[in-house]
Short mmCIF file of C-alpha atoms and ligand atoms in Angstrom, two decimals:
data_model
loop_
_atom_site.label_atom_id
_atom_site.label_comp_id
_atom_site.label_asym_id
_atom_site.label_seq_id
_atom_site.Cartn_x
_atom_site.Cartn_y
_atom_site.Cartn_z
CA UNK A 126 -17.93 96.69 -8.21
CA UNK A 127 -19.72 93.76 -9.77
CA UNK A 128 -22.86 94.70 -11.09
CA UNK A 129 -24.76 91.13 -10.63
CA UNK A 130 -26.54 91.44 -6.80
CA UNK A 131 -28.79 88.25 -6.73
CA UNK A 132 -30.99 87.95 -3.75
CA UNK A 133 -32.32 84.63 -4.68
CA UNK A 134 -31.10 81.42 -1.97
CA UNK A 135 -30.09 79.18 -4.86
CA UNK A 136 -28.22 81.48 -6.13
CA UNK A 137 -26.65 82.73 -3.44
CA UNK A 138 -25.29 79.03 -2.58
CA UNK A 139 -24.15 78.68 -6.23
CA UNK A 140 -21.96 81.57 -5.33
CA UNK A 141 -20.37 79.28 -2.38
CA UNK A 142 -16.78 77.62 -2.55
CA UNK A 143 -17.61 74.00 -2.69
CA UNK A 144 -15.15 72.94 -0.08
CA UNK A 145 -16.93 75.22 1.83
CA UNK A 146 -20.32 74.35 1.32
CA UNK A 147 -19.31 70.69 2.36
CA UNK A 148 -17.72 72.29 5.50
CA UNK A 149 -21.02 74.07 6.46
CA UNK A 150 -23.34 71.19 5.65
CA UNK A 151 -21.29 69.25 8.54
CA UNK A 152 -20.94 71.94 10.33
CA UNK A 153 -24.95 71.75 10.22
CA UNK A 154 -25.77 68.06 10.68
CA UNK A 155 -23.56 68.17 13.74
CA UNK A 156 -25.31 71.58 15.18
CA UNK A 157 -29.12 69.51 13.92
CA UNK A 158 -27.55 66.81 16.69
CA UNK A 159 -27.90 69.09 19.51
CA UNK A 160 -30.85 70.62 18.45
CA UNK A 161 -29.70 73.75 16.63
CA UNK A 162 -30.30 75.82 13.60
CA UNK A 163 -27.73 77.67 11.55
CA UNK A 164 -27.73 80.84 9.62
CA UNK A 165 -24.65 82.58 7.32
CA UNK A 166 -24.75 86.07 8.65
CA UNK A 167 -23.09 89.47 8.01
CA UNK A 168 -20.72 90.63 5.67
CA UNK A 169 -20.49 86.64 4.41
CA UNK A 170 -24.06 87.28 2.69
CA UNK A 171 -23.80 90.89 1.69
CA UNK A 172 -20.89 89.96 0.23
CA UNK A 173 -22.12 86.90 -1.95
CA UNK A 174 -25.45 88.69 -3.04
CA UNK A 175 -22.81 91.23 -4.16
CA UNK A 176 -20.70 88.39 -6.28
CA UNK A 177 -17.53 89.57 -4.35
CA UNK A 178 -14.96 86.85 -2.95
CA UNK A 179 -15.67 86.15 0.45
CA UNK A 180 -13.54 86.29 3.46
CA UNK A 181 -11.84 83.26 5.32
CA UNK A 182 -13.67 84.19 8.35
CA UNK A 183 -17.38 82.73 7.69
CA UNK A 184 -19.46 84.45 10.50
CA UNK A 185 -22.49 82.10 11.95
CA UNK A 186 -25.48 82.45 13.48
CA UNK A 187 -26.60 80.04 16.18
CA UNK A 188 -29.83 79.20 17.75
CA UNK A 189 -28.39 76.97 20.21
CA UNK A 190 -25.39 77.38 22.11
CA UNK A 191 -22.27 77.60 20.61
CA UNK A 192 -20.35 76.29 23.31
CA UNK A 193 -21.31 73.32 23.37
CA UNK A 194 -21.77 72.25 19.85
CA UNK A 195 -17.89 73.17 19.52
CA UNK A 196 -15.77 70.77 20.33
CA UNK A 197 -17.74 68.44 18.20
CA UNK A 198 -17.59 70.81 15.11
CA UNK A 199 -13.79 71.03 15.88
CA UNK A 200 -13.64 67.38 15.28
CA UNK A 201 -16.43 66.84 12.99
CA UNK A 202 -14.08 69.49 10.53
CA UNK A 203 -10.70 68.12 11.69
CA UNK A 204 -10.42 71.57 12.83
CA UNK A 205 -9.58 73.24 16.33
CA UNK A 206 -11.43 75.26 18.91
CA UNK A 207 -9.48 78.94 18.61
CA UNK A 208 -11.57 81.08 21.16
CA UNK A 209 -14.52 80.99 23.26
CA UNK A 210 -16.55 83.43 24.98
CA UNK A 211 -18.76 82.60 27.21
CA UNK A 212 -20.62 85.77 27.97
CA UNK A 213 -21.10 86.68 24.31
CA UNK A 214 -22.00 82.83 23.59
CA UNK A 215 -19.13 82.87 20.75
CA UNK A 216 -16.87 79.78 19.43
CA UNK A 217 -14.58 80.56 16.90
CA UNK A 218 -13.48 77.25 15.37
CA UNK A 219 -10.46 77.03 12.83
CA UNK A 220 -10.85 74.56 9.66
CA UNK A 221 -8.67 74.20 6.69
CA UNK A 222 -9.03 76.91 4.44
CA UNK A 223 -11.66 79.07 6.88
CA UNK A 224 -12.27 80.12 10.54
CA UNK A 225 -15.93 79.58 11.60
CA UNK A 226 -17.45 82.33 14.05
CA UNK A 227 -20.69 81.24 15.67
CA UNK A 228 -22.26 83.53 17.55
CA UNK A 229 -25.70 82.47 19.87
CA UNK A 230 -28.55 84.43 17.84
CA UNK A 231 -28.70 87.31 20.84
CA UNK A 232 -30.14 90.61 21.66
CA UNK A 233 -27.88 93.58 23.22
CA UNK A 234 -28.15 96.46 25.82
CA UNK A 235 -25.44 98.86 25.76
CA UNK A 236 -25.43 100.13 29.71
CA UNK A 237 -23.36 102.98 28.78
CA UNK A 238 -22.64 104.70 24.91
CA UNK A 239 -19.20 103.05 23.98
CA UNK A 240 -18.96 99.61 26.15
CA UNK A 241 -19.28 96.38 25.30
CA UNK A 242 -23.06 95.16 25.55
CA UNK A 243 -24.94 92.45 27.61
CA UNK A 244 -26.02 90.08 25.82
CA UNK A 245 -29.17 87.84 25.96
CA UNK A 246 -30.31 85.34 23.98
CA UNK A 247 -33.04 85.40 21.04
CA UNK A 248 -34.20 84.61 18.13
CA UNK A 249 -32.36 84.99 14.61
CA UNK A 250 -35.55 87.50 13.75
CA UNK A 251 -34.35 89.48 16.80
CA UNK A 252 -30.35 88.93 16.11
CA UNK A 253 -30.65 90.92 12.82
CA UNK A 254 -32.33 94.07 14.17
CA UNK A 255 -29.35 94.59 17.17
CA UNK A 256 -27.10 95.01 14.13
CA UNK A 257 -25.62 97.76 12.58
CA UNK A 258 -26.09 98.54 8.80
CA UNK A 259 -29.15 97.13 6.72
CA UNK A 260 -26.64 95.48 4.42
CA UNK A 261 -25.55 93.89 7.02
CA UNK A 262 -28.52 92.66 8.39
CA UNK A 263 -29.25 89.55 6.27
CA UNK A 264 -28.96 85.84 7.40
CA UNK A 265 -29.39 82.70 4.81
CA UNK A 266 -30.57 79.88 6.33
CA UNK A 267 -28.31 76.38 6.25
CA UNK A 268 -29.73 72.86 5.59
CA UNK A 269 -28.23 69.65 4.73
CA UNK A 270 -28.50 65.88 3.28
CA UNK A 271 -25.76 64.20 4.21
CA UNK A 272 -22.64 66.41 2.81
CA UNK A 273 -25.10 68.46 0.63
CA UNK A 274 -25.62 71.98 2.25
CA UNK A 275 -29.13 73.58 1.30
CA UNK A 276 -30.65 76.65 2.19
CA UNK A 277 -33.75 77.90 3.84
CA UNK A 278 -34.99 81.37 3.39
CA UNK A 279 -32.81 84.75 2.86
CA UNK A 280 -33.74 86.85 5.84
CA UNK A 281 -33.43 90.78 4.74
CA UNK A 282 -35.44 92.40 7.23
CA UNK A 283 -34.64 95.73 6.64
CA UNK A 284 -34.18 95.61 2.63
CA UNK A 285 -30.24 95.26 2.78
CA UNK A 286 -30.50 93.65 -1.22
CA UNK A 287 -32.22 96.77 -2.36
CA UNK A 288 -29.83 99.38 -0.42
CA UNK A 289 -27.03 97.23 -1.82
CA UNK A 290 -28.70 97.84 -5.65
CA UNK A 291 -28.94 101.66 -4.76
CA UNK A 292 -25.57 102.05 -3.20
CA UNK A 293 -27.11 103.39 0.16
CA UNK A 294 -25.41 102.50 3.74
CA UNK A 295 -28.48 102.65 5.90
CA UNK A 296 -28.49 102.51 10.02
CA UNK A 297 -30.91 100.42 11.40
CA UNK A 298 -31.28 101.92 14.70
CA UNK A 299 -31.23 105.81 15.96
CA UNK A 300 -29.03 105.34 18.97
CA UNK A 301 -26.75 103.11 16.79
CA UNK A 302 -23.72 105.01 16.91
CA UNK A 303 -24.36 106.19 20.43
CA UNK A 304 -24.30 102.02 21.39
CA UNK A 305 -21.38 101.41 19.50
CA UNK A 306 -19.08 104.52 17.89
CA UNK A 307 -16.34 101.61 16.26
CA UNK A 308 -19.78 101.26 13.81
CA UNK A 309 -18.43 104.78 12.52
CA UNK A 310 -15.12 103.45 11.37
CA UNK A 311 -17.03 99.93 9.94
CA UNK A 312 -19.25 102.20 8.11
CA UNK A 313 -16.65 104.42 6.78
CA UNK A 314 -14.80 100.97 5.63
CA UNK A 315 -17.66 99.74 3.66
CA UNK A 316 -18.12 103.22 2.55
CA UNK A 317 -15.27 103.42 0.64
CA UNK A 318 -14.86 99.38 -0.36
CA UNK A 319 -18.40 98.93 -2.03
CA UNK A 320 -18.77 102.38 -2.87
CA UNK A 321 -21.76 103.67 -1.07
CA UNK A 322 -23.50 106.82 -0.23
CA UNK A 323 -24.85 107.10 3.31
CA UNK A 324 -28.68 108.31 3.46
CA UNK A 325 -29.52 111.32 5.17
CA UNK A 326 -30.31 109.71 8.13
CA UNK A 327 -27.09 107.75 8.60
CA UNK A 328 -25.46 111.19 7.54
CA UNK A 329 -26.68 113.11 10.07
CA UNK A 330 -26.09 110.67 13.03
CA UNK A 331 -22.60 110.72 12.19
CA UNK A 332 -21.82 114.27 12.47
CA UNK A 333 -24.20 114.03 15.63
CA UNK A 334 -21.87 110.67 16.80
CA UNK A 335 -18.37 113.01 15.87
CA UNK A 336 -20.19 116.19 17.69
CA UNK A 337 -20.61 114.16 20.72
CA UNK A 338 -17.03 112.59 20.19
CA UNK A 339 -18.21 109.28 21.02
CA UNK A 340 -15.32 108.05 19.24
CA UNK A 341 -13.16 108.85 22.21
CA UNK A 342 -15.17 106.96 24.76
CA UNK A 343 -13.94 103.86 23.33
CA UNK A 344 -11.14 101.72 24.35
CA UNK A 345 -7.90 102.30 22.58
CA UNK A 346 -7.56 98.56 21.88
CA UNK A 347 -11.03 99.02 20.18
CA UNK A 348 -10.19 102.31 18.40
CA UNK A 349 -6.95 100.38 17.46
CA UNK A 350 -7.85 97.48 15.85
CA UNK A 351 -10.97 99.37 14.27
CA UNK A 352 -8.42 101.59 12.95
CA UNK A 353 -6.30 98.70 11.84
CA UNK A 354 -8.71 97.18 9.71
CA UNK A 355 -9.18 100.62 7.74
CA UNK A 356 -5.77 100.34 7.13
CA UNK A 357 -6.24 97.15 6.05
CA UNK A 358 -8.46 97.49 3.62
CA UNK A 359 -7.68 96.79 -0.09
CA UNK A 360 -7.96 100.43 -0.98
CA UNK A 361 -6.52 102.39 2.53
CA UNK A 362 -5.71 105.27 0.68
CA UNK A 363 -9.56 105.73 -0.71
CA UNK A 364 -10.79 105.39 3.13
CA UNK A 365 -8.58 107.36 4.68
CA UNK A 366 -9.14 110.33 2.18
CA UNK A 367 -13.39 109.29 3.45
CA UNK A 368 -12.25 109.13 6.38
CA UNK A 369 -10.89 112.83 6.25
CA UNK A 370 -13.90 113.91 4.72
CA UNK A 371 -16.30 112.51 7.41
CA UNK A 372 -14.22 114.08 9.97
CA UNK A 373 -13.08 111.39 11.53
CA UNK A 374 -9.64 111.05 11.09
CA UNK A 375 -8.71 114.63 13.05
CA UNK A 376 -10.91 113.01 16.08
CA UNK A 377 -8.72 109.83 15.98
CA UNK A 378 -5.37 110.84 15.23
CA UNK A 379 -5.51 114.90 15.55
CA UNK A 380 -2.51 116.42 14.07
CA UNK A 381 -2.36 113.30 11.44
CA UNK A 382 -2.72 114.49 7.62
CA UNK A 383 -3.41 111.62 5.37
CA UNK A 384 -0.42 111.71 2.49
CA UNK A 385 0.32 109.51 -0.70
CA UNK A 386 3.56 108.34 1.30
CA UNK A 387 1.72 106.55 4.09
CA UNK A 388 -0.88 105.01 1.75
CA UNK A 389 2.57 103.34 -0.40
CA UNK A 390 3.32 102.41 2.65
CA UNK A 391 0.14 100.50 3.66
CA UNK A 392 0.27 99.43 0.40
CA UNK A 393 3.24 97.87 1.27
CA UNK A 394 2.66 95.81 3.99
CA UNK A 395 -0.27 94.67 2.38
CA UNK A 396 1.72 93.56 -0.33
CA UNK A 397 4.36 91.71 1.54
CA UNK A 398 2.99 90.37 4.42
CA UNK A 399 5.51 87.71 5.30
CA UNK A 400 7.17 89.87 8.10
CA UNK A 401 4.20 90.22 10.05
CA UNK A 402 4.61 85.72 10.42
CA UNK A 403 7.66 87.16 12.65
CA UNK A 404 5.45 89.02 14.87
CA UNK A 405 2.71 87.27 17.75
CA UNK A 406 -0.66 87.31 16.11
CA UNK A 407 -1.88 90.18 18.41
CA UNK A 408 0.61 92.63 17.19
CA UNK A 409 -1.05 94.00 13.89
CA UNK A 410 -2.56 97.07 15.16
CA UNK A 411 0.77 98.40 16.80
CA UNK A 412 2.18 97.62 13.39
CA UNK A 413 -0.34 99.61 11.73
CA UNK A 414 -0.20 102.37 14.77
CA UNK A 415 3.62 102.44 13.64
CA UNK A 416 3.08 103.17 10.30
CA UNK A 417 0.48 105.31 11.09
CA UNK A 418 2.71 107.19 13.36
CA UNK A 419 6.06 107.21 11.84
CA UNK A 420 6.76 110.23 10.54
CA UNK A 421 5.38 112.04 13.56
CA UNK A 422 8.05 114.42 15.25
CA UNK A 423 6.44 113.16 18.66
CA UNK A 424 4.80 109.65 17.76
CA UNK A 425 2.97 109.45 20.84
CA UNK A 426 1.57 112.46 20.56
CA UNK A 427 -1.48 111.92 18.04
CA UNK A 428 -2.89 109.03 21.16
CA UNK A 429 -1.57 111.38 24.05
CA UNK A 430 -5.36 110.78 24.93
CA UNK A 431 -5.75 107.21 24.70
CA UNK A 432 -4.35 104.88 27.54
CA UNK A 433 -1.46 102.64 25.29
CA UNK A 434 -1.23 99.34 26.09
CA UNK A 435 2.90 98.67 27.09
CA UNK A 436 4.06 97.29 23.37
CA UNK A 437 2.32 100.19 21.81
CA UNK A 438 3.85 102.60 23.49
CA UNK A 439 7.15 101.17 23.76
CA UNK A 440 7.10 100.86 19.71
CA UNK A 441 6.23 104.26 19.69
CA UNK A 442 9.32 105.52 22.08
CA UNK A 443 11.11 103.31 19.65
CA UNK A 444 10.69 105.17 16.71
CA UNK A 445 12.48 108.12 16.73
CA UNK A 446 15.66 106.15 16.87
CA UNK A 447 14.61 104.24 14.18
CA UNK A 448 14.45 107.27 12.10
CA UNK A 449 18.43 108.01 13.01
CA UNK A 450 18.86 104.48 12.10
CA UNK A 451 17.31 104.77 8.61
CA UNK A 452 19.89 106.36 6.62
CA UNK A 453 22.67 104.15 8.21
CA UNK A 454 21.11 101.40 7.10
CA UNK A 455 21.01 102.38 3.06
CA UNK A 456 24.32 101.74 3.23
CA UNK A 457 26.48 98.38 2.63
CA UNK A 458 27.03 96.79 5.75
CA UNK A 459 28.88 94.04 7.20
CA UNK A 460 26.68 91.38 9.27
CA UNK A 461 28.57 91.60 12.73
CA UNK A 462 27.68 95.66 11.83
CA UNK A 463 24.29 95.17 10.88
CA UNK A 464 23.69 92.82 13.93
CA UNK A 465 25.59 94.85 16.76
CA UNK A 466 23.06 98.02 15.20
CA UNK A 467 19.53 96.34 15.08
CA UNK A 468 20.27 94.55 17.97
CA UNK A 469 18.83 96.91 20.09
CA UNK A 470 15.61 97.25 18.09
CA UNK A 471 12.07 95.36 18.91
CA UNK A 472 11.56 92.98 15.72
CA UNK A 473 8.25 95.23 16.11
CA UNK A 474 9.81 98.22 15.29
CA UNK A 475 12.51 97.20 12.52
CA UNK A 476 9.14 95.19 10.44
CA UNK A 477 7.58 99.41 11.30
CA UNK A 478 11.08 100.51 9.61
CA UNK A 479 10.79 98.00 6.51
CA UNK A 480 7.87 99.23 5.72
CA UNK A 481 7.88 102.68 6.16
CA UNK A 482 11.35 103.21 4.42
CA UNK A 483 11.93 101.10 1.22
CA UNK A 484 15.43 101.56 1.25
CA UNK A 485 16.19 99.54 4.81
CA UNK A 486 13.85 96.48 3.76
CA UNK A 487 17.21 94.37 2.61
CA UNK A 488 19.30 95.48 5.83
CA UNK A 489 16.05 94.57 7.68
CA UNK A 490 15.37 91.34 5.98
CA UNK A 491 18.89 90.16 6.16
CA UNK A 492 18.73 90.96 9.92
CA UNK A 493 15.73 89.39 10.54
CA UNK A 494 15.83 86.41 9.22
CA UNK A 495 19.90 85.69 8.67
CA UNK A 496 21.32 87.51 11.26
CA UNK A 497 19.17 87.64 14.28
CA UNK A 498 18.16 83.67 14.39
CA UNK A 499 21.96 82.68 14.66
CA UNK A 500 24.10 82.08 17.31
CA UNK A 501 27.78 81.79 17.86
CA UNK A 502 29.49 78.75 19.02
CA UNK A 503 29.97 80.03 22.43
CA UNK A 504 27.34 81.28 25.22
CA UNK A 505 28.70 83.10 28.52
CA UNK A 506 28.77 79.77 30.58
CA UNK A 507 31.46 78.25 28.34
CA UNK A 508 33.34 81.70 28.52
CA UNK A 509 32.92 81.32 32.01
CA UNK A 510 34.78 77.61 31.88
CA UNK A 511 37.44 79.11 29.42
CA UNK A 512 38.20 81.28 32.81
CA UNK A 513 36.26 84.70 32.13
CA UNK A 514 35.21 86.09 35.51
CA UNK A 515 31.34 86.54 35.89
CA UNK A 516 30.75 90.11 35.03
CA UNK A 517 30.15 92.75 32.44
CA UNK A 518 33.39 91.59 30.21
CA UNK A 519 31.68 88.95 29.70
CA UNK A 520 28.79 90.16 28.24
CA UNK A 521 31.14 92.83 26.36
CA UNK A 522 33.07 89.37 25.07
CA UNK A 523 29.84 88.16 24.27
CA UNK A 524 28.94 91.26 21.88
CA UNK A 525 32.49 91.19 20.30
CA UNK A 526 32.46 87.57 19.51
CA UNK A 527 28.89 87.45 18.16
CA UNK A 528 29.95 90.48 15.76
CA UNK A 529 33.04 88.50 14.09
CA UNK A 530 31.17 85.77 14.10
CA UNK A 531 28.10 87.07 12.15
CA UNK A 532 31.33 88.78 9.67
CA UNK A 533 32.59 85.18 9.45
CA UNK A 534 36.04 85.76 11.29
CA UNK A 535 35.50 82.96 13.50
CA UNK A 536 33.48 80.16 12.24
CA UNK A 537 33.55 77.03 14.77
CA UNK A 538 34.15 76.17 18.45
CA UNK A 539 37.68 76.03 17.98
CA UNK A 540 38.42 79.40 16.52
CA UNK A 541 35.71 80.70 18.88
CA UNK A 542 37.70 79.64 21.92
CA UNK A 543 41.08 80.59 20.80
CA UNK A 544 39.32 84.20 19.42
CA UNK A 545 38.19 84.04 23.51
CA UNK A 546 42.24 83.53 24.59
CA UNK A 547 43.91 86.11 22.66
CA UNK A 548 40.90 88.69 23.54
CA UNK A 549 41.36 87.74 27.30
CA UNK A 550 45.02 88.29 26.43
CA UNK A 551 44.43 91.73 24.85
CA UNK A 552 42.50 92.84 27.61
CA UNK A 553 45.19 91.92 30.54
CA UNK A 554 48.03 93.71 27.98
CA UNK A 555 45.87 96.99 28.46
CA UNK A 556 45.41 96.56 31.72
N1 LIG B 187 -21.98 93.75 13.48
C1 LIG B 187 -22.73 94.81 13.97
N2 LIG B 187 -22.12 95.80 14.69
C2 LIG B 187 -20.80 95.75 14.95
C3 LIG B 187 -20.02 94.67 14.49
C4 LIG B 187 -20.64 93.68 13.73
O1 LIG B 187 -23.91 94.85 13.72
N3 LIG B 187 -20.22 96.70 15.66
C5 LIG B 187 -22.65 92.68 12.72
C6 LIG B 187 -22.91 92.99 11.28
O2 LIG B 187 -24.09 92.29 10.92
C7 LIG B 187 -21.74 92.38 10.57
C8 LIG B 187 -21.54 91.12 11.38
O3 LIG B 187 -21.84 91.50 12.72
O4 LIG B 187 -22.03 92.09 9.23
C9 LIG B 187 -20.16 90.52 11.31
O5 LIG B 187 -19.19 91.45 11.71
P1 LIG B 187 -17.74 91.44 11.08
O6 LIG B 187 -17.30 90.05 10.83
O7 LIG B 187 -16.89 92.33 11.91
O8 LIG B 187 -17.96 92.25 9.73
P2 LIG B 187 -18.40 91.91 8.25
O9 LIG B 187 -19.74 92.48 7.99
O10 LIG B 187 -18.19 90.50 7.93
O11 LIG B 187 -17.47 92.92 7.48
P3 LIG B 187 -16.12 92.82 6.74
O12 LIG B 187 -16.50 92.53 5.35
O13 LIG B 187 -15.53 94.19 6.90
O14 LIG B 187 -15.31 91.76 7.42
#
């Protein structure tokens, strides 16, 4: 943990990239065009007060309306327009190097404990009390001349700079966790990352939060992707072991026991994330959920009580033939093999297996990205004009070819179609 926490603006904007800081002082002339003011908000500012590298995603605050300024901050950045949300007032706007999320400065009223809030707008003096920790409360005002970004005053409302020097993770509000129980799981995350105590306060709504298991009125997407980016963090193994120590992770996952083997394996897809390029962008918290989940006798059993979302459960069904698969797969195969016994796998739950069991990560790769993009010379309508009745043979042909194929028996149209004759041929001898 760096020790140097300035508070001061200037110095917090030394601490900025400078290809940001040219980003943001566009990003500001454009919003001064329609009128509006900007703020760096969150995590962003804790974060550089702290002297820690910041994340890609650069969380703004808007007085204005979001929605409109973004198309012309898409093109004012040479960036594009990745989400919108109109009832939250959100853009979130995708640059080179960053992703911009500007939020209209708001308040919120949670109807219910656990749902998402209304939202109305307000002031950026109102925007920072709605939020959850008092390190996270903080805004820095942006200004700019020309491409030159300046800044305004640091907002810290609730002392954030000094709980940040004392190591203290304060709640702002006494209903907090009541509002919104995912604040739990963000607390426990920046618990364990910047190494701080919470007060007595915080403390005891917790353990009132887990008593009233608010945890479980939540979504399971949001207890998901909450749970995700504990995972995620740099050191999973030092919040899970919090995370067991709050209580939190036999409310979440009961049955689950937190082990040295699943944090190497964390570790591990942190460490290579290249697989999860494979995968559709909406698929990391059923990876993590795999992992998570893997060595489970019954993997669905640990979120019997949350309603699964299809691919989530189906990777879970999926796993205990994975399992069988694993030890098959230490050994030397050849590709038609390898193919013909992954085929029936979700590239979801072989990227689960490569990271969960060292030893199948070559079979896996080689599968993944030799094996499974290729295709033989051959697809069932030319069987079908080489004479092969419609029907299951030729599927079955299908299979058979593709596997000496992939072991380089046949290797163009030629040998593919004469492979097709004598097979046809073989089949009427047995007949
Ligand atoms: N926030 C909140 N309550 C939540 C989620 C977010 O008050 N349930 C506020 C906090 O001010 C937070 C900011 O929104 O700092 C941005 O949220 P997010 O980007 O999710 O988190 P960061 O604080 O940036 O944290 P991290 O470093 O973990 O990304």
């Amino acid at each position: 943990m760096p020790s140097l926490i300035v508070s001061s603006p200037a110095a917090i904007l030394a601490r900025l990239p400078p290809d940001l800081q040219t980003n943001l002082a566009r990003a500001v002339a454009v919003g001064a065009q329609q009128g509006a003011r900007m703020w760096l908000v969150g995590g962003v500012v804790r974060d550089l007060m702290l002297g820690l590298p910041i994340s890609r995603d650069v969380d703004l605050a808007v007085e204005g309306d979001p929605m409109a300024l973004a198309p012309a901050l898409a093109d004012a950045l040479g960036g594009r327009i990745q989400a919108t949300h109109a009832a939250f007032g959100t853009a979130t706007i995708a640059i080179p190097g960053y992703t911009f999320d500007l939020a209209r400065t708001r308040i919120e009223r949670y109807p219910q404990p656990a749902v998402l809030p209304e939202v109305e707008p307000a002031p950026i003096s109102a925007d920072l009390i709605r939020r959850d920790f008092s390190i996270n409360a903080v805004a820095l005002e942006l200004r700019a001349d020309g491409l030159r970004l300046h800044v305004g005053a640091l907002l810290d409302p609730f002392d954030g700079r000094i709980d940040l020097a004392a190591g203290r993770l304060r709640l702002l509000h006494a209903v907090s966790l009541r509002d919104d129980p995912t604040r739990i799981l963000r607390g426990l995350r920046l618990a364990a990352r910047l190494n701080l105590t919470p007060d007595a306060a915080a403390r005891a709504q917790i353990a009132a939060a887990l008593e009233q298991r608010y945890l479980a009125l939540l979504s399971s997407e949001r207890v998901l992707s909450e749970l995700c980016l504990t995972l995620e963090e740099p050191q999973p193994a030092a919040t899970l072991q919090l995370s067991d120590a709050w209580g939190v992770t036999e409310q979440l996952l009961p049955g689950l026991a937190w082990t040295p083997a699943l944090a190497a394996r964390f570790e591990r897809s942190a460490a290579q994330p290249e697989l999860h390029e494979l995968l559709p962008s909406d698929t990391g918290p059923w990876l993590c959920a795999g992992l998570l989940l893997f060595d489970q006798p019954d993997p669905l059993a640990p979120l019997a009580h949350y309603g699964l979302p299809t691919p989530l459960s189906r990777l879970l069904h999926e796993i205990p033939s994975l399992r069988t698969a694993s030890p098959v797969l230490a050994a030397p195969l050849s590709g038609g093999a390898l193919d013909a016994l992954l085929q029936p796998f979700s590239p979801l739950g072989l990227i689960v297996l490569h990271y969960a069991e060292p030893s199948t990560a070559n079979a896996i790769g080689q599968y993944l990205y030799v094996l499974r993009p290729q295709r033989p010379p051959l697809n069932g309508r030319d069987l079908q004009r080489l004479g092969i009745a419609a029907g299951p043979q030729i599927g079955q042909l299908l299979a058979e070819l593709r596997k000496v194929y992939l072991d380089g028996a046949v290797t163009s149209r030629e040998e593919a179609e004469a492979w097709v004759q004598a097979a046809r041929g073989r089949r009427q001898d047995a007949e």
